[in-house]
Amino acid sequence: MLMEVKNQIKVNYLSFKYCIMREMLNKATFISNVLFMILNNSFMIVQWIVLYSLKDNVGGYTFKQVLLLWALASGVYGVAHLFFKKSFHLSEVINNGKLDAYIVQPKNILLSVITSDIEVSAIGDVLFSIIVFCVSGFTIKRFILFIIFIITGGLILTSVTVILNSLSFWFNNADMIADVGDSLMTSFSTYPDGIFKGLTKVLLFTLIPVGISNYIPVKVITEFNINLFVINIVVCIFLILLSNIIFYSGLKRYSSTNLMSARI
Amino acid sequence: MRKYLFIIKTQIMSNLQYIANILLGFIGYFIMLFILFNLWDYLYSSPDELINGYNMNQMTWYVIVTEVLWMTLGGRKLCRKISNDVKSGNITYNINKPYNYVLYCLSTHLGDVVIKGIVYTFLGMLTGFIFLGSFPKLNIISIIILLITAILATTISILLITCIGLVSFFIEDSGPLYWVYSKVILVLGTIFPIEYFPSILQKILQYSPVYVVSYGPAKLFVDFSMDNAIKVIVAQLVYIIISYVLCNLIYRKGVKRINVNGG
């Protein structure tokens, strides 16, 4: 069992390494993608500078807490798109019958698929998140928590994406549902939860788990709370398991096409 | 001119087959609108309070109009298409055709956005009415002028994004340049009117693309005046000429660098 896990980690590490090497063939494009993504994200901070010139407090968040929220949102998005990019295109892989190449490998199919590509610009997201985190207030304890939360958040976002994309095993246009889910997760993650009321707020902590992946971490990093920390970890594990169950249930319905493809 | 009108017509007919996709795309627009509505609802202590000269109704309608203009555009798709045409060498199929490539891109994309624009405008107005319970006071002439400014704004946006896409002739991937352009428009003209920024920046923004593609038409929608309308239309016409000339310059310089092997 332990050997199997070790082998799987080794395969995923190699896959990630070769993806990075492939992308770095054109260094100028690689570097510009990373730098421009940092610049791109930085522009959004202007929005908050303007809003905080009107009020000292937006949705119960101080300016530094909004920076922390942005650091988390960017980090979560970055981790999910850097390491698990293909989970966001899983519908396409299923619909086009491109799973064959992964099924024949003696490794975890889901992990092999979702780690088979990387988003270079996501490196910019992760770097941006670390820079903004440092501006929001750096201490070793806060930084360790921050790293834990961008990993759990990235896993939560990936799991939700896998669940929604796996619906393609049952429905034809599930990619549209997945796009809406992705849009909900990313759009809400950069605004303080205090501006939402009633049902929206309930949904943000249940069906659209942005509350768990982004809002709870802001609260825990600002003032440590063991209960909220545990909730974040438990929900993360639960969603990983659920995404596995749904993907493998759907996989039983998968049928290949006559499309010939090769992984290069 | 007739061939470009024909391209627009063909694209419109083609897009009519994908109404369901357009309606689903509206969900993304609605989510953004819903978030911003909640944000302004939180920031305004009462609907009549004025922040930088805008009350809550005006601010919400401003965002609805700018978001309609922005979401209808589908700029990322256009930039990626041109960039891919250049990178893959597909652009060579367009070079020997009896049309101007820039006008071809413009007419193709204008045709793409017509149906989306009509659907998003209708649903956007409906959403605004549901949120706020009233429309801004506009007469038939002001509505016609607003439509003209919206069409001109879309034309300028398409030309500017075409310019960015054509930069792929010189750098391999122009996508990152588009990210920055889109964020400038989004932050400095879509989410906020330019009155929200320091006076020095306001003066610069009045001569920038933000004014002609986003702020101008939206400001007319929430606070219409004939003087302002003329000012916006003149600025838009100047921008159309500048961006068209710029596109052609980049294209002519870039196309000389094409080197396609095989096919």
Tab-separated table of C-alpha atoms in Angstrom, chain B residues 1 33 45 62 81 107 125 196 200 226 230 241:
chain	number	residue	atom	x	y	z
B	1	MET	CA	-18.467	46.755	-48.087
B	33	LEU	CA	-24.027	41.389	-11.395
B	45	SER	CA	-26.570	53.211	3.635
B	62	TYR	CA	-23.887	51.804	-14.620
B	81	LYS	CA	-8.386	33.132	-32.230
B	107	SER	CA	-17.084	41.801	-39.353
B	125	MET	CA	-32.404	45.264	-18.328
B	196	TYR	CA	-14.216	57.370	-8.382
B	200	ILE	CA	-5.356	63.601	-12.238
B	226	MET	CA	-27.012	65.747	-25.554
B	230	ILE	CA	-21.920	64.352	-28.914
B	241	ILE	CA	-9.927	55.674	-37.004
